[in-house]
Short mmCIF file of C-alpha atoms in Angstrom, two decimals:
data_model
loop_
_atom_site.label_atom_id
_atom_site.label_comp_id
_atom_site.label_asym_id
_atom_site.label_seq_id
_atom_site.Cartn_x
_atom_site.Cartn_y
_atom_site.Cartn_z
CA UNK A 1 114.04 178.42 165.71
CA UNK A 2 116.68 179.54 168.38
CA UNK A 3 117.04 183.51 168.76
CA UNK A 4 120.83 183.89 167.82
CA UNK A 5 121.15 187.09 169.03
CA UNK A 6 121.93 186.33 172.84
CA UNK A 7 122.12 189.93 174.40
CA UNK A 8 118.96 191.37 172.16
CA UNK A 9 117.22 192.83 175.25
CA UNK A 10 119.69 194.85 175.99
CA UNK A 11 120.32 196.15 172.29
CA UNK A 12 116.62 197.45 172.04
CA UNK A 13 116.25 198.30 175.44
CA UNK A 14 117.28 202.15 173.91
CA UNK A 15 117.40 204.28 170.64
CA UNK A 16 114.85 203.48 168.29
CA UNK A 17 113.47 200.31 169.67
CA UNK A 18 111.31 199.27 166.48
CA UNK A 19 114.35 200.25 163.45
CA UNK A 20 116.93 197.81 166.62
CA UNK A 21 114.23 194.98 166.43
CA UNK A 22 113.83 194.94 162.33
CA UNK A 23 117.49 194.75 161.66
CA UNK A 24 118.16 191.96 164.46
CA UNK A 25 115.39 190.31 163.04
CA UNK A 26 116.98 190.81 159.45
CA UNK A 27 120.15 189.54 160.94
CA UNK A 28 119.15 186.50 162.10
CA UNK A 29 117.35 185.58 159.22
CA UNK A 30 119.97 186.29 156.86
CA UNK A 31 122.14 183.83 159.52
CA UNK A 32 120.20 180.75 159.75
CA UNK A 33 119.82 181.23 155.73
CA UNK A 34 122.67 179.32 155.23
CA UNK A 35 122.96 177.09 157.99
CA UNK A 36 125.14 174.17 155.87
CA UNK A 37 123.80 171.62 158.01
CA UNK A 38 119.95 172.14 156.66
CA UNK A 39 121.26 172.12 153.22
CA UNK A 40 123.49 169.20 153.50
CA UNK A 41 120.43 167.45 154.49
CA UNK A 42 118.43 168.24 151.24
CA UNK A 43 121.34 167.05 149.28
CA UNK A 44 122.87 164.34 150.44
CA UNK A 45 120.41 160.84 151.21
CA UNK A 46 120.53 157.32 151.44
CA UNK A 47 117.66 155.65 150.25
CA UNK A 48 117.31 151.58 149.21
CA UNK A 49 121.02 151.39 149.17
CA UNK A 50 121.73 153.78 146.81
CA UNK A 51 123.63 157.08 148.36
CA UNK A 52 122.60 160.14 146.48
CA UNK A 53 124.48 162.96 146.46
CA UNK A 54 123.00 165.83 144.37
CA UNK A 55 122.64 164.74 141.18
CA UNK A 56 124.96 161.25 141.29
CA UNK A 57 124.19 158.11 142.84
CA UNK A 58 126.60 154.94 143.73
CA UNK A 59 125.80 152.25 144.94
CA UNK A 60 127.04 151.97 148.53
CA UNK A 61 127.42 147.56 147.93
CA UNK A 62 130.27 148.96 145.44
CA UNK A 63 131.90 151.54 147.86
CA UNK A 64 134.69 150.38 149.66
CA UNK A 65 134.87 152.98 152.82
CA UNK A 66 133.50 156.27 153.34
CA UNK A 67 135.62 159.07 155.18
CA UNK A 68 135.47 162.62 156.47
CA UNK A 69 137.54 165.51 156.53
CA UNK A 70 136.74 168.90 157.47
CA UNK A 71 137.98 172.71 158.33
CA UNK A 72 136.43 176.17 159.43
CA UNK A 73 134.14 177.59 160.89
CA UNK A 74 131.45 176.39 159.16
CA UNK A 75 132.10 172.65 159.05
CA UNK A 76 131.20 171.36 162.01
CA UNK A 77 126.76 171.49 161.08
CA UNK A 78 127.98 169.92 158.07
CA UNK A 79 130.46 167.05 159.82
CA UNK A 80 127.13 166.43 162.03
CA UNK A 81 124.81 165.91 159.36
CA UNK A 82 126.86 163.47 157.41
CA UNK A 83 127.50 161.38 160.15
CA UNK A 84 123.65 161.32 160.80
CA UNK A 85 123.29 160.42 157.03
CA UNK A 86 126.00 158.11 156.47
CA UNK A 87 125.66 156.06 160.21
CA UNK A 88 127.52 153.03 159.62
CA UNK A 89 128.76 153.37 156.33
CA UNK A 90 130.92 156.03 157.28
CA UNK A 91 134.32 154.36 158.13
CA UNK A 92 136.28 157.23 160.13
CA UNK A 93 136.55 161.36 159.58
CA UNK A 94 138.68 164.28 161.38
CA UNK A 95 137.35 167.52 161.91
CA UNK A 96 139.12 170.68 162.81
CA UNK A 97 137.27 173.34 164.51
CA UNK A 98 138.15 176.47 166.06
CA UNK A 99 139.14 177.04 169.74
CA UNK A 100 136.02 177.45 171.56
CA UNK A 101 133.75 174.64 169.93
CA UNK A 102 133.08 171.99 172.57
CA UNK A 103 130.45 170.35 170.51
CA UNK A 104 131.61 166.70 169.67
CA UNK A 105 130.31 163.61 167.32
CA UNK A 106 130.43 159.77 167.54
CA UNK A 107 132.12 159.10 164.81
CA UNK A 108 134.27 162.09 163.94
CA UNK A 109 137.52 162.91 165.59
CA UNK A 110 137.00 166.75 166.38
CA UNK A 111 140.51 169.06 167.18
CA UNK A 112 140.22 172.51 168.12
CA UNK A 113 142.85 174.77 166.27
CA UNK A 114 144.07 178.51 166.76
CA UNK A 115 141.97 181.38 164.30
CA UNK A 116 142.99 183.66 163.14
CA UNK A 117 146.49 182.83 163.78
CA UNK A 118 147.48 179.29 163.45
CA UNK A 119 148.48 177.41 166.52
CA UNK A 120 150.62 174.15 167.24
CA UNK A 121 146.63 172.30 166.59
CA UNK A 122 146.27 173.52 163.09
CA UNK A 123 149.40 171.47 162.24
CA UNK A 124 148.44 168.83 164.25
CA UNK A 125 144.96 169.35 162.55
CA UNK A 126 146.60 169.52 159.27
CA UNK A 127 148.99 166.05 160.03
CA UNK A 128 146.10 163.80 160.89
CA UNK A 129 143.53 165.14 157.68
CA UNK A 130 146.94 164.55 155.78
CA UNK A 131 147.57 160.88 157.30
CA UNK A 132 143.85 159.71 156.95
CA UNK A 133 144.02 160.92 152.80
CA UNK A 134 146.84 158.95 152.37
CA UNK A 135 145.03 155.73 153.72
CA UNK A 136 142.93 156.00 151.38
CA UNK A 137 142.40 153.90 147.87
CA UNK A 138 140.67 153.54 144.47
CA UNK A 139 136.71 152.63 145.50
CA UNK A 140 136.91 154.74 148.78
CA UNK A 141 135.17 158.31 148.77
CA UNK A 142 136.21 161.07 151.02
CA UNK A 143 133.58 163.97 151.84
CA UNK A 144 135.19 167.02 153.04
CA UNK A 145 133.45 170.00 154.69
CA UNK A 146 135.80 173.00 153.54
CA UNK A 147 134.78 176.21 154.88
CA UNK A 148 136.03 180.24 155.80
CA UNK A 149 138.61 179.58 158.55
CA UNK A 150 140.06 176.55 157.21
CA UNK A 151 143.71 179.06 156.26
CA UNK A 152 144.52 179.37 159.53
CA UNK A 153 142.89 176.17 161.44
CA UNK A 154 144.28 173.52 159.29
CA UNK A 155 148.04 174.16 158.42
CA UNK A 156 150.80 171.87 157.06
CA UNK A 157 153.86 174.10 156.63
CA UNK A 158 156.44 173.02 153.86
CA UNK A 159 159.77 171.78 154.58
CA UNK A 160 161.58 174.96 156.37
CA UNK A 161 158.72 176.47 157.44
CA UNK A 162 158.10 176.66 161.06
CA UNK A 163 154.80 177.17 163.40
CA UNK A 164 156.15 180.28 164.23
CA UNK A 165 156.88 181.70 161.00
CA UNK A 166 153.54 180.94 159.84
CA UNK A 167 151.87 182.49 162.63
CA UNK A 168 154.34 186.20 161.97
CA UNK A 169 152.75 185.80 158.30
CA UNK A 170 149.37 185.47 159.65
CA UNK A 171 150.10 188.57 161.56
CA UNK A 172 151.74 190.87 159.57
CA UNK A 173 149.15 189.93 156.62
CA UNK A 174 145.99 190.52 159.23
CA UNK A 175 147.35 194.42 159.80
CA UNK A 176 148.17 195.28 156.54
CA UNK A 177 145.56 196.21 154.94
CA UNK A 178 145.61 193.08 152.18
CA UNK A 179 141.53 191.94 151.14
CA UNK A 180 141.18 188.48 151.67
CA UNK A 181 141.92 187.05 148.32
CA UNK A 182 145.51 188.95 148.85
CA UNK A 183 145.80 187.06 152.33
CA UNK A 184 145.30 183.90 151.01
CA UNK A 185 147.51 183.75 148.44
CA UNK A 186 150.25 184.41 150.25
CA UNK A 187 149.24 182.22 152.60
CA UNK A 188 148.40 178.90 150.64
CA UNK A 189 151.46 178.94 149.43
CA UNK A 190 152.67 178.18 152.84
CA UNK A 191 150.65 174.87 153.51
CA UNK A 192 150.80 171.68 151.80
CA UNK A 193 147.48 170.93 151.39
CA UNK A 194 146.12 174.16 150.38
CA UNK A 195 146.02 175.45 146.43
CA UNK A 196 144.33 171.84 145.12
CA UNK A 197 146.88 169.92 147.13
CA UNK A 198 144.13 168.53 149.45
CA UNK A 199 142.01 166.81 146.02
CA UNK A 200 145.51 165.71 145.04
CA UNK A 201 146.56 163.33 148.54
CA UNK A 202 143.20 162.13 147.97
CA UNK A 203 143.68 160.46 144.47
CA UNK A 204 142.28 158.02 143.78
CA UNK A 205 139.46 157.72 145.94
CA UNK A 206 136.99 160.37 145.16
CA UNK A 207 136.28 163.61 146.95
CA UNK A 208 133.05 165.26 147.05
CA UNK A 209 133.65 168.79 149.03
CA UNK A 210 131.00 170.51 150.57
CA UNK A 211 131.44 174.87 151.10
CA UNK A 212 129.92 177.98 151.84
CA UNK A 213 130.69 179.21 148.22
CA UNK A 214 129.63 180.26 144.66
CA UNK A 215 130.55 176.79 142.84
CA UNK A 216 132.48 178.41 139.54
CA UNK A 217 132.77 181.84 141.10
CA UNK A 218 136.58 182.57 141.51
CA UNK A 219 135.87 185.51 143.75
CA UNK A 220 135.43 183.60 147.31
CA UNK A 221 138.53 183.13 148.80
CA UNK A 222 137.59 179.22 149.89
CA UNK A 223 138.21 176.10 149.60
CA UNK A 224 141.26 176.55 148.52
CA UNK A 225 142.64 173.15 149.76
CA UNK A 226 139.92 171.75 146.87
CA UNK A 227 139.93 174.04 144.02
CA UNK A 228 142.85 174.42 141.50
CA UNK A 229 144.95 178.48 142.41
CA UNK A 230 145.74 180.44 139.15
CA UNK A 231 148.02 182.69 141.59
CA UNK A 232 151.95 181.98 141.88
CA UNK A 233 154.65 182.23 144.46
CA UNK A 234 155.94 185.68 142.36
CA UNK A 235 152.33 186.48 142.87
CA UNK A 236 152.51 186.03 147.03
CA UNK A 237 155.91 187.91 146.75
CA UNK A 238 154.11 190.52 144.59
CA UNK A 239 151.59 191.15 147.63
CA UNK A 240 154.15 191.16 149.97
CA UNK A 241 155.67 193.85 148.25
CA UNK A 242 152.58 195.63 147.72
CA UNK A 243 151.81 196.38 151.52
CA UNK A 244 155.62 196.66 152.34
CA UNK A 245 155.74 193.91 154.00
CA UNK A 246 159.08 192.11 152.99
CA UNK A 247 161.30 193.34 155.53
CA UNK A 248 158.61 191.85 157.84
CA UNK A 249 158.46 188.70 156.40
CA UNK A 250 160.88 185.71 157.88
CA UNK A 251 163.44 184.98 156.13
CA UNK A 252 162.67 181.14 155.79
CA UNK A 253 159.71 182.61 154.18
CA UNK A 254 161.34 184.50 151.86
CA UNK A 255 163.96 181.64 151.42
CA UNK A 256 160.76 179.48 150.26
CA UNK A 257 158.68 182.20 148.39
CA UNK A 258 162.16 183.51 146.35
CA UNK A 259 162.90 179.39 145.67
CA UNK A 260 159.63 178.59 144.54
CA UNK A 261 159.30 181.43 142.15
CA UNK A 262 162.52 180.15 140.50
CA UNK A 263 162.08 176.54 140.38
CA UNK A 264 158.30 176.00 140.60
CA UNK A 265 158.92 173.21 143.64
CA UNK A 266 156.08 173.45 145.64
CA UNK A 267 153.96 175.48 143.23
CA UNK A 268 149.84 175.14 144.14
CA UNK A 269 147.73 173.10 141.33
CA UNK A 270 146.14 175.17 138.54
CA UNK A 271 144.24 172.51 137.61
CA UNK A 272 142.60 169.72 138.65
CA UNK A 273 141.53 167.68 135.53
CA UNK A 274 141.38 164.36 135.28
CA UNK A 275 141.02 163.99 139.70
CA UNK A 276 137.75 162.51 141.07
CA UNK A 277 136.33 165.54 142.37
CA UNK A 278 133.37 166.71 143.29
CA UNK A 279 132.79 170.72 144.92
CA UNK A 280 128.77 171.46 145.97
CA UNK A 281 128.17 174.70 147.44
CA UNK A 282 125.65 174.41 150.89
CA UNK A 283 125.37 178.05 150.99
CA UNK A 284 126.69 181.71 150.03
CA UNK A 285 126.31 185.30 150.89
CA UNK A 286 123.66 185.79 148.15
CA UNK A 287 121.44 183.42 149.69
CA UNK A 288 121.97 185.04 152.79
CA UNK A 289 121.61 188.95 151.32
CA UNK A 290 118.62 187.65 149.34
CA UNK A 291 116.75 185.83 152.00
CA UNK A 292 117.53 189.53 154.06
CA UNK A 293 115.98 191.20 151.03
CA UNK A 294 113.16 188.93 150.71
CA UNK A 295 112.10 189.46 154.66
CA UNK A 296 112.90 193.42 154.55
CA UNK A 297 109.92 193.59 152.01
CA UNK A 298 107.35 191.60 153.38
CA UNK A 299 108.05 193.93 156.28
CA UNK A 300 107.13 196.88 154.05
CA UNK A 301 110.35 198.26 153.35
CA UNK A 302 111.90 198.64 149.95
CA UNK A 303 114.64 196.47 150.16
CA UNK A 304 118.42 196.34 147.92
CA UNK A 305 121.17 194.41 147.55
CA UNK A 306 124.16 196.66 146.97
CA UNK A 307 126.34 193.89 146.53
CA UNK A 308 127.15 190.42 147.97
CA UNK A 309 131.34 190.75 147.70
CA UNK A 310 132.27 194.19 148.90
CA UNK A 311 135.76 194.49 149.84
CA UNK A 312 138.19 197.40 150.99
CA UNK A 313 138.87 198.89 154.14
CA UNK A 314 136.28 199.00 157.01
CA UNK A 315 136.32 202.40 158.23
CA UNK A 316 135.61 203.79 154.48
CA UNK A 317 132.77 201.58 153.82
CA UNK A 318 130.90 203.34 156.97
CA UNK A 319 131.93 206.56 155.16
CA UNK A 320 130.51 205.41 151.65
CA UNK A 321 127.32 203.75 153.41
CA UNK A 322 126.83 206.73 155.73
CA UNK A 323 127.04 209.19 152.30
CA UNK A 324 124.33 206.53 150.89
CA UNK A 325 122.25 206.46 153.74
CA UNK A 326 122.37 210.62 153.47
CA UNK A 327 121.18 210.64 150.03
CA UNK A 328 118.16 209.05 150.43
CA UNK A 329 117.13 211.26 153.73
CA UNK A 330 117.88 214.36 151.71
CA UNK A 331 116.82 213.52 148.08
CA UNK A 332 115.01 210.43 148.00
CA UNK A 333 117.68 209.01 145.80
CA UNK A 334 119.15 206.61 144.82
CA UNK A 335 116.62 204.75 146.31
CA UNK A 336 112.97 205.93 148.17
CA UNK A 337 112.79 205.42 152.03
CA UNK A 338 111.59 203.70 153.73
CA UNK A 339 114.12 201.13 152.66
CA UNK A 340 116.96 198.38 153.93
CA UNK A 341 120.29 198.69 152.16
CA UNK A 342 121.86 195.17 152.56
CA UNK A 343 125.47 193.89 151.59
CA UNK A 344 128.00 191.15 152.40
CA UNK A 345 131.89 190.74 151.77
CA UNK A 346 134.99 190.30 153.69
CA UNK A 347 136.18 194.29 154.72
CA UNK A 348 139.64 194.58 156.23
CA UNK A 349 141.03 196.63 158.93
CA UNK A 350 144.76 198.24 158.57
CA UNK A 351 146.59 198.59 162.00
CA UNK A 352 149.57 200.55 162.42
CA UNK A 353 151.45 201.11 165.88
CA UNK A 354 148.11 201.57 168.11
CA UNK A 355 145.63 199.35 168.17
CA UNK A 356 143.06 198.03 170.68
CA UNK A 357 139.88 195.79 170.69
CA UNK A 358 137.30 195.25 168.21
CA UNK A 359 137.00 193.87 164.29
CA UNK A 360 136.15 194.96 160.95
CA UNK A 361 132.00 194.73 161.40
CA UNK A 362 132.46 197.34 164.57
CA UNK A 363 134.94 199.86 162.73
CA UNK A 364 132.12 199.85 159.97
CA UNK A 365 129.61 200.92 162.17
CA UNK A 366 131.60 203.20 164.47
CA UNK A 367 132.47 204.68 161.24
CA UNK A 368 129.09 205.23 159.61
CA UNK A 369 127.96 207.07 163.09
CA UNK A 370 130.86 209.14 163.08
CA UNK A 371 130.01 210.53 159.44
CA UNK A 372 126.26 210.44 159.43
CA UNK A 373 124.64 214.06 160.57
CA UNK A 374 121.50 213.27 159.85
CA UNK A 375 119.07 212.82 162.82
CA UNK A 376 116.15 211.28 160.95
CA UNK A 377 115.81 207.68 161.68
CA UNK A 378 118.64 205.40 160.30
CA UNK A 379 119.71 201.93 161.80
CA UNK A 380 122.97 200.01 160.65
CA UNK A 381 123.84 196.37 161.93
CA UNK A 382 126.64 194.53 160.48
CA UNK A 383 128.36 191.67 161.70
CA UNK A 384 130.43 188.39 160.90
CA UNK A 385 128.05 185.36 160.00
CA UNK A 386 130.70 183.29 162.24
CA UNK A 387 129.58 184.90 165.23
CA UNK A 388 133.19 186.96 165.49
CA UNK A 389 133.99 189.97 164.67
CA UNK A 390 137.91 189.66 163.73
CA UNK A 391 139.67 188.73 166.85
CA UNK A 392 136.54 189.68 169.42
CA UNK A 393 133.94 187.36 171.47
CA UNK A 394 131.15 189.48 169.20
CA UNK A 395 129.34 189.36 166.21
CA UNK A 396 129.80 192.76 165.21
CA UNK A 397 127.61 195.79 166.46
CA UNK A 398 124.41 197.93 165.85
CA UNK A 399 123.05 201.74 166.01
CA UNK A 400 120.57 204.14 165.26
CA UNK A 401 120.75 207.85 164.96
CA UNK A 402 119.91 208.33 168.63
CA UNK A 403 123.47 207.20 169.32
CA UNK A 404 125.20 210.50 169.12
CA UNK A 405 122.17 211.96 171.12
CA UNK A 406 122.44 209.01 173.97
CA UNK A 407 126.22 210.30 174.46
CA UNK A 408 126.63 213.77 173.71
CA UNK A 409 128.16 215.53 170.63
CA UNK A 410 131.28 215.69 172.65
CA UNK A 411 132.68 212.34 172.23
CA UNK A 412 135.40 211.73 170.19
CA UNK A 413 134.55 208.79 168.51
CA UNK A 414 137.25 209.16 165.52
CA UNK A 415 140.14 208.33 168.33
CA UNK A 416 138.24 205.25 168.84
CA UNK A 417 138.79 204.93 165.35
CA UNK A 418 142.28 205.68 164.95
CA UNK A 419 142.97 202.86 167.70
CA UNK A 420 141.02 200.71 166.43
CA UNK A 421 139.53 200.41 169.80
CA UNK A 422 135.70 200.11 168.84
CA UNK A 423 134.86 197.42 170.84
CA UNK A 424 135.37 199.43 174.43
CA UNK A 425 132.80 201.91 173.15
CA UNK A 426 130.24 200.02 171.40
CA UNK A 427 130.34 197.59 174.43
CA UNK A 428 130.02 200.32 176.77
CA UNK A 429 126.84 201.37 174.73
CA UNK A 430 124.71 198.75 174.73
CA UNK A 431 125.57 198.55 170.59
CA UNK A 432 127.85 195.49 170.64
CA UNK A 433 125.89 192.42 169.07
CA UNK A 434 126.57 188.89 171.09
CA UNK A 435 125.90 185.59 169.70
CA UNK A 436 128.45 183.01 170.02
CA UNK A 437 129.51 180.53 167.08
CA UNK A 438 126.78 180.27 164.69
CA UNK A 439 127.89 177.18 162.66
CA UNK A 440 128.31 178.95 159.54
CA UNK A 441 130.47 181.08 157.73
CA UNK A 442 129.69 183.39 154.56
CA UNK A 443 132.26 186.44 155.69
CA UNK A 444 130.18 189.82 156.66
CA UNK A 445 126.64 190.63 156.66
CA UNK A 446 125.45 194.36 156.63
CA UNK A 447 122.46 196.33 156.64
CA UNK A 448 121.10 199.86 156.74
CA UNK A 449 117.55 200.80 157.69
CA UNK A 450 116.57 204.40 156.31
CA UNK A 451 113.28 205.88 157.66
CA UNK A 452 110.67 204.26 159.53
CA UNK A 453 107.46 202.24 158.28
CA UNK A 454 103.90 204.27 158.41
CA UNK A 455 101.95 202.67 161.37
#
């Protein structure tokens, strides 16, 4: 299979070369884990006439025209297997990518649209997935590909509600602090197709969407265009309030949000009974923490998940990881060396006045060097499974304890903190991890490497 990492010479060219190559290799696997095209392709066939998807079959004589739909990061391996699959049933299908994806399909109309912050092609995006749904009848079925990314590359903004006052929510919400289920809230009620809407326009052909989630686990913040949203608009306002972010907010915004707590017009679907509606996951971060696990022991390392959903702000996981990873040099607890500490969630970054370059997966690193003291061997890698690292070109970053060594004691790496300007240094390092878009999307990956195998 491809290497993913593109700059890995470089990134064990130094430090301890054998702890670099492990986690890479760790990294990678845990990557193409849940590549959604490979699993799409296990679960969706047509054979004799009969499509099967999962565990249904129809009868494609009895269909009356197959579509496709798709958002995020993630959609585009699964837009390209379908159209494989389906050939010339499949009647027409939109696909919304993000800025940067020149990859295109026969079949499939692909638009490239603004992420993290929504752009004039999200709505445009958001306006043709809208117009093809409502073309469509009783005996048609619609697969969608609904993936991380979708919030801000597919955007249809309520009466009022303009590109730009979007794009200040995105903003404001991005530096505050807010985890990602906080974001989203707030921000699907800002989007007519989002909160169920999507399964709603579709009605009453049937929609079978395909994710990178936990089907039945409420704690991934997608797809939220195809699943019903327990949270309100007092809810959004709630979180706006929280991070003090209402005399940031437009006013149209508040106009809407104030409104639609008061009248319920425009309120997101808490249900979706009685729509045809099918959600099948084609990966999660468990897979991909697990399948990290699996290869960190046949390597010879104890191996742990710490947890698959880890949340909070990215500077004090490195702290928390860091006091971890300190524990078991020292004491041997919680867990015997040598061992790989793996985790996955969606961290957050909270940006005041000065800020720079670099994402959550770099301040997590840049962190856990700046509190580690121990010089016995350690190596952390973390990164987004997208391929970028918040608002960065990167993946995220990696070091060993020979960093601090490699630089000299004297650099201040808490400013680079406090600016959240981690990129410049872990660039400047050789630390910074490179691999492009990956084609999938199950938030962060992480891992820690404590003491070296016996050779």
């Amino acid at each position: 299979m491809e290497t993913l990492i593109k700059n890995h010479s470089e990134l064990c060219n130094h430090g301890n070369k054998q702890l670099r190559e492990h986690a890479l290799a760790l990294i990678e696997k845990g990557i193409q884990a849940v590549d959604p095209g490979i699993k799409t392709k296990e679960l969706i066939k047509i054979d004799n006439g009969i499509l099967f998807v999962k565990n249904k079959k129809y009868k494609l004589d009895k269909i009356n025209k197959i579509y496709f739909i798709g958002t995020g990061k993630g959609s585009f391996p699964i837009a390209k297997e379908l159209e494989e699959i389906l050939g010339t049933y499949l009647y027409k299908g939109i696909l919304a990518v993000k800025k940067g994806e020149k990859r295109r399909l026969k079949k499939i109309e692909i638009n490239e649209s603004g992420h993290p912050i929504p752009d004039e092609n999200s709505i445009k995006s958001a306006e043709k997935i809208n117009a093809l749904l409502r073309e469509t009848k009783e005996g048609d079925i619609v697969f969608a590909a609904i993936t991380g990314g979708a919030t801000s590359m597919t955007v249809l903004p309520p009466d009022g509600i303009t590109l730009g006052d979007i794009q200040a929510v995105n903003d404001i919400l991005l530096k505050s602090g807010a985890v990602i289920g906080e974001m989203n809230t707030v921000r699907r009620h800002l989007c007519k197709l989002k909160g169920g809407k999507l399964v709603s326009l579709a009605q009453p052909a049937e929609i079978i969407t395909l994710t990178l989630d936990t089907v039945g686990d409420d704690i991934m913040p997608w797809p939220d265009m195809c699943k019903p949203d327990p949270a309100t608009f007092k809810d959004a306002l709630n979180i706006l309030k929280k991070y003090a972010l209402i005399d940031k907010t437009p006013a149209n915004v508040l106009r809407y949000f104030y409104q639609g707590a008061k009248t319920g017009e425009g309120e997101t679907l808490k249900n979706l009974d009685f729509m045809r509606h099918t959600l099948i996951s084609v990966g999660n971060p468990g897979i991909a923490c697990e399948e990290m696990r699996k290869q960190a022991k046949e390597m010879g390392y104890h191996s742990y998940i710490l947890g698959t959903h880890i949340e909070g702000e990215s500077k004090d996981l490195g702290i928390i990881l860091s006091g971890i990873t300190e524990e078991i040099i020292k004491y041997n607890r919680p867990f015997k060396a040598p061992c790989v500490l793996i985790s996955g969630g969606e961290t957050t970054v909270t940006i005041h006045d000065i800020y720079g370059s670099g994402g959550p997966n770099m301040e997590t690193v840049l962190s856990f060097v700046q509190q580690c003291r121990s010089t016995s061997p350690w190596c952390i890698a973390a990164v987004d499974s997208d391929g970028t690292d918040g608002p960065t070109e990167y993946a995220g970053a990696v070091a060993d304890h020979f960093f601090k060594k490699e630089l000299g004691n004297k650099l201040n790496l808490e400013k680079y903190l406090q600016d959240h300007n981690t990129e410049i240094i872990l660039k400047k390092t050789g630390n910074i991890i490179k691999t492009g878009h990956t084609g999938t999307n199950v938030m962060n990956l992480r891992l820690i490497i404590v003491g070296e195998l016996n050779t």
